[in-house]
Coordinates of C-alpha atoms in Angstrom, one line a residue:
Chain A
X1 CA 0.0 0.0 0.0
X2 CA 1.1 3.5 -0.8
X3 CA 1.8 5.5 2.3
X4 CA 2.0 9.2 2.5
X5 CA 3.0 10.6 5.8
X6 CA 3.0 14.2 7.0
X7 CA 5.3 15.4 9.8
X8 CA 2.6 16.7 12.1
X9 CA -1.1 16.2 12.7
X10 CA -1.5 19.4 14.6
X11 CA 0.7 22.5 14.6
X12 CA 0.4 25.9 16.3
X13 CA 2.6 28.7 15.2
X14 CA 2.8 32.5 15.8
X15 CA 2.4 35.2 13.2
X16 CA 5.6 35.9 11.4
X17 CA 7.2 32.5 12.1
X18 CA 8.7 30.4 9.4
X19 CA 6.8 27.1 9.1
X20 CA 7.9 23.9 7.5
X21 CA 5.4 21.1 6.6
X22 CA 7.0 17.9 5.5
X23 CA 5.5 15.2 3.4
X24 CA 7.1 11.8 2.5
X25 CA 5.8 9.1 0.2
X26 CA 7.2 5.6 0.0
X27 CA 6.1 4.3 -3.4
X28 CA 8.5 6.1 -5.8
X29 CA 5.8 8.4 -7.1
X30 CA 6.8 11.0 -9.6
X31 CA 4.2 13.6 -8.7
X32 CA 3.6 15.3 -5.4
X33 CA 1.1 18.0 -4.4
X34 CA 0.2 20.4 -1.6
X35 CA -3.4 21.5 -1.0
X36 CA -5.1 23.5 1.6
X37 CA -8.7 22.7 2.7
X38 CA -11.0 25.3 4.2
X39 CA -14.7 25.1 5.0
X40 CA -16.9 26.2 2.1
X41 CA -13.9 26.4 -0.2
X42 CA -13.0 22.8 -0.7
X43 CA -9.5 21.7 -1.7
X44 CA -7.2 24.2 -3.4
X45 CA -3.9 23.4 -5.0
X46 CA -1.0 25.4 -3.7
X47 CA 2.1 23.9 -5.4
X48 CA 3.0 20.6 -7.2
X49 CA 6.0 18.9 -8.5
X50 CA 6.5 16.4 -11.3
X51 CA 10.2 15.6 -10.5
X52 CA 13.0 16.3 -8.1
X53 CA 13.9 20.0 -8.0
X54 CA 10.9 20.8 -10.2
X55 CA 8.0 22.8 -8.9
X56 CA 4.9 24.4 -10.4
X57 CA 2.5 26.9 -9.0
X58 CA -1.1 25.8 -8.3
X59 CA -4.1 28.0 -7.9
X60 CA -3.0 29.8 -4.6
X61 CA 0.8 29.9 -4.3
X62 CA 1.0 33.3 -2.7
X63 CA 2.7 33.2 0.7
X64 CA 4.1 29.7 0.1
X65 CA 7.1 28.1 -1.3
X66 CA 8.1 24.4 -1.8
X67 CA 11.2 22.3 -1.9
X68 CA 11.8 18.9 -3.5
X69 CA 15.4 17.8 -3.0
X70 CA 14.6 14.1 -3.0
X71 CA 12.0 12.2 -4.9
X72 CA 10.2 10.9 -1.8
X73 CA 10.0 14.2 0.1
X74 CA 8.1 17.4 -0.7
X75 CA 8.2 20.3 1.7
X76 CA 5.8 23.2 2.0
X77 CA 7.2 26.4 3.5
X78 CA 5.4 29.4 4.9
X79 CA 8.1 32.1 4.9
X80 CA 6.2 34.3 7.3
X81 CA 3.1 32.7 8.7
X82 CA -0.1 34.8 8.8
X83 CA -3.5 34.1 10.5
X84 CA -5.1 33.6 7.1
X85 CA -2.9 30.6 6.6
X86 CA -4.7 28.8 9.4
X87 CA -6.0 25.7 7.6
X88 CA -5.9 22.0 7.0
X89 CA -2.9 21.2 4.7
X90 CA -3.0 18.0 2.7
X91 CA -0.2 16.4 0.8
X92 CA -0.7 13.9 -2.0
X93 CA 1.3 11.9 -4.5
X94 CA 0.6 10.1 -7.7
X95 CA 2.5 7.7 -9.9
X96 CA 2.7 9.7 -13.1
X97 CA 0.8 12.1 -15.4
X98 CA -1.1 9.3 -17.2
X99 CA -2.0 7.6 -14.0
X100 CA -2.9 10.3 -11.6
X101 CA -4.9 8.7 -8.9
X102 CA -3.8 10.6 -5.9
X103 CA -2.8 9.2 -2.5
X104 CA -3.3 11.6 0.4
X105 CA -1.6 11.9 3.7
X106 CA -3.6 12.4 6.9
X107 CA -3.3 16.2 6.9
X108 CA -1.8 18.8 9.1
X109 CA -4.1 21.2 10.9
X110 CA -2.1 24.4 11.2
X111 CA -3.2 27.2 13.5
X112 CA -1.5 30.6 13.2
X113 CA -2.0 32.8 16.2
Chain B
X1 CA -12.1 28.8 -10.1
X2 CA -14.0 25.7 -9.1
X3 CA -14.2 23.2 -11.9
X4 CA -16.4 20.6 -10.3
X5 CA -19.5 21.3 -8.2
X6 CA -21.2 18.5 -6.2
X7 CA -24.9 18.4 -5.5
X8 CA -26.4 18.1 -3.0
X9 CA -24.2 19.8 -0.5
X10 CA -25.5 17.5 2.2
X11 CA -27.5 14.2 2.2
X12 CA -29.0 12.3 5.1
X13 CA -30.3 8.7 4.6
X14 CA -31.0 5.5 6.5
X15 CA -28.8 2.4 6.4
X16 CA -29.7 0.2 3.5
X17 CA -30.9 3.1 1.3
X18 CA -29.1 4.2 -1.8
X19 CA -27.2 7.5 -2.0
X20 CA -26.7 9.5 -5.2
X21 CA -24.4 12.4 -5.5
X22 CA -23.9 14.5 -8.6
X23 CA -21.0 16.5 -10.0
X24 CA -21.0 19.1 -12.8
X25 CA -18.0 20.6 -14.4
X26 CA -17.2 23.3 -16.9
X27 CA -14.5 22.3 -19.4
X28 CA -13.4 19.1 -21.2
X29 CA -11.6 16.6 -19.1
X30 CA -9.2 13.7 -19.3
X31 CA -10.9 11.8 -16.5
X32 CA -13.0 12.3 -13.5
X33 CA -12.3 10.8 -10.1
X34 CA -14.3 10.4 -6.9
X35 CA -12.7 10.6 -3.4
X36 CA -14.0 10.1 0.1
X37 CA -12.9 11.9 3.2
X38 CA -13.7 10.8 6.7
X39 CA -14.0 13.6 9.3
X40 CA -10.7 15.4 9.7
X41 CA -8.7 12.9 7.7
X42 CA -7.0 12.7 4.3
X43 CA -8.9 11.8 1.1
X44 CA -9.2 8.3 -0.2
X45 CA -9.5 7.5 -3.9
X46 CA -12.7 5.6 -4.8
X47 CA -12.9 5.4 -8.5
X48 CA -11.7 6.9 -11.8
X49 CA -13.7 7.1 -15.0
X50 CA -12.1 8.2 -18.2
X51 CA -13.6 10.6 -20.7
X52 CA -14.4 7.8 -23.1
X53 CA -16.2 5.7 -20.5
X54 CA -19.9 6.1 -19.6
X55 CA -20.2 3.9 -16.6
X56 CA -18.0 2.1 -14.1
X57 CA -18.6 -0.1 -11.1
X58 CA -16.5 -0.9 -8.0
X59 CA -18.2 -3.0 -5.3
X60 CA -21.2 -1.0 -4.1
X61 CA -20.2 2.1 -6.1
X62 CA -21.5 3.0 -9.5
X63 CA -20.2 6.0 -11.4
X64 CA -21.6 7.4 -14.6
X65 CA -20.2 10.1 -16.8
X66 CA -22.0 12.2 -19.4
X67 CA -19.5 14.3 -21.2
X68 CA -22.2 16.0 -23.4
X69 CA -23.8 17.3 -20.2
X70 CA -20.5 17.7 -18.4
X71 CA -21.8 15.8 -15.4
X72 CA -21.1 12.7 -13.4
X73 CA -23.0 10.8 -10.7
X74 CA -21.8 8.6 -7.8
X75 CA -24.3 6.0 -6.6
X76 CA -23.6 4.1 -3.3
X77 CA -26.0 1.1 -3.0
X78 CA -27.1 -0.4 0.3
X79 CA -25.4 2.2 2.3
X80 CA -23.9 1.6 5.7
X81 CA -23.2 3.8 8.7
X82 CA -19.5 3.5 7.8
X83 CA -20.2 5.3 4.5
X84 CA -20.7 8.5 6.5
X85 CA -18.2 10.9 5.0
X86 CA -17.7 13.7 2.6
X87 CA -17.4 12.8 -1.1
X88 CA -15.6 14.9 -3.6
X89 CA -15.4 14.8 -7.4
X90 CA -12.1 15.8 -9.0
X91 CA -11.6 16.6 -12.7
X92 CA -8.3 16.0 -14.4
X93 CA -7.6 18.5 -17.2
X94 CA -3.8 19.0 -17.4
X95 CA -2.7 16.2 -15.0
X96 CA -3.6 18.2 -12.0
X97 CA -6.9 17.6 -10.2
X98 CA -9.5 20.3 -9.4
X99 CA -11.8 19.3 -6.6
X100 CA -15.3 20.3 -5.9
X101 CA -16.5 21.4 -2.5
X102 CA -18.0 18.0 -1.7
X103 CA -21.2 16.3 -0.6
X104 CA -21.5 15.5 3.1
X105 CA -23.3 12.1 3.5
X106 CA -24.8 11.0 6.8
X107 CA -26.0 7.4 7.0
X108 CA -28.0 6.8 10.1
X109 CA -28.3 3.3 11.6

């Protein structure tokens, strides 16, 4: 079974802090994705990556950056956390572009105070 | 902008009944996928239907796709309390998925 793990289930940070959210998948998937999920807005794509050291902006990249130094790991970085970044963050991976069933991690609920 | 929109937003049924959820989308797609999310957890992939397919089955799930109407439906037959969850459709256009806002299904014993 594909396993996607996220570094924290719950995280509380203060405004202005730099925040790292880590995601690791164990099935050699090419693609990795970061979403945020908010009530009434559904899932929105922040960034994605089709290969190591590659990154593409999603629908809402502002205020975020990403890093993919190894195939199995995709990090989401909040350079200076703000209260409007309080949300559930979901990481996902998929095998390739032609087979893009996505496997999700359990999510990180981030609260920025 | 939201590509897929589920209908209804919420659905409450009794165990044993069937549940039908609908999804409408706006542009041409490569495939459409359905996911389930239990409260506060990650999403789980249920089924994928390609643009050249009209119907697909997986266990108690039946998905239809009508590309002329740009719509899909998910039918869960003989529902169980464990089916209580949010269900999302996701459209694949350029190898990324765009998710709808979901249908919350409550199955009462």
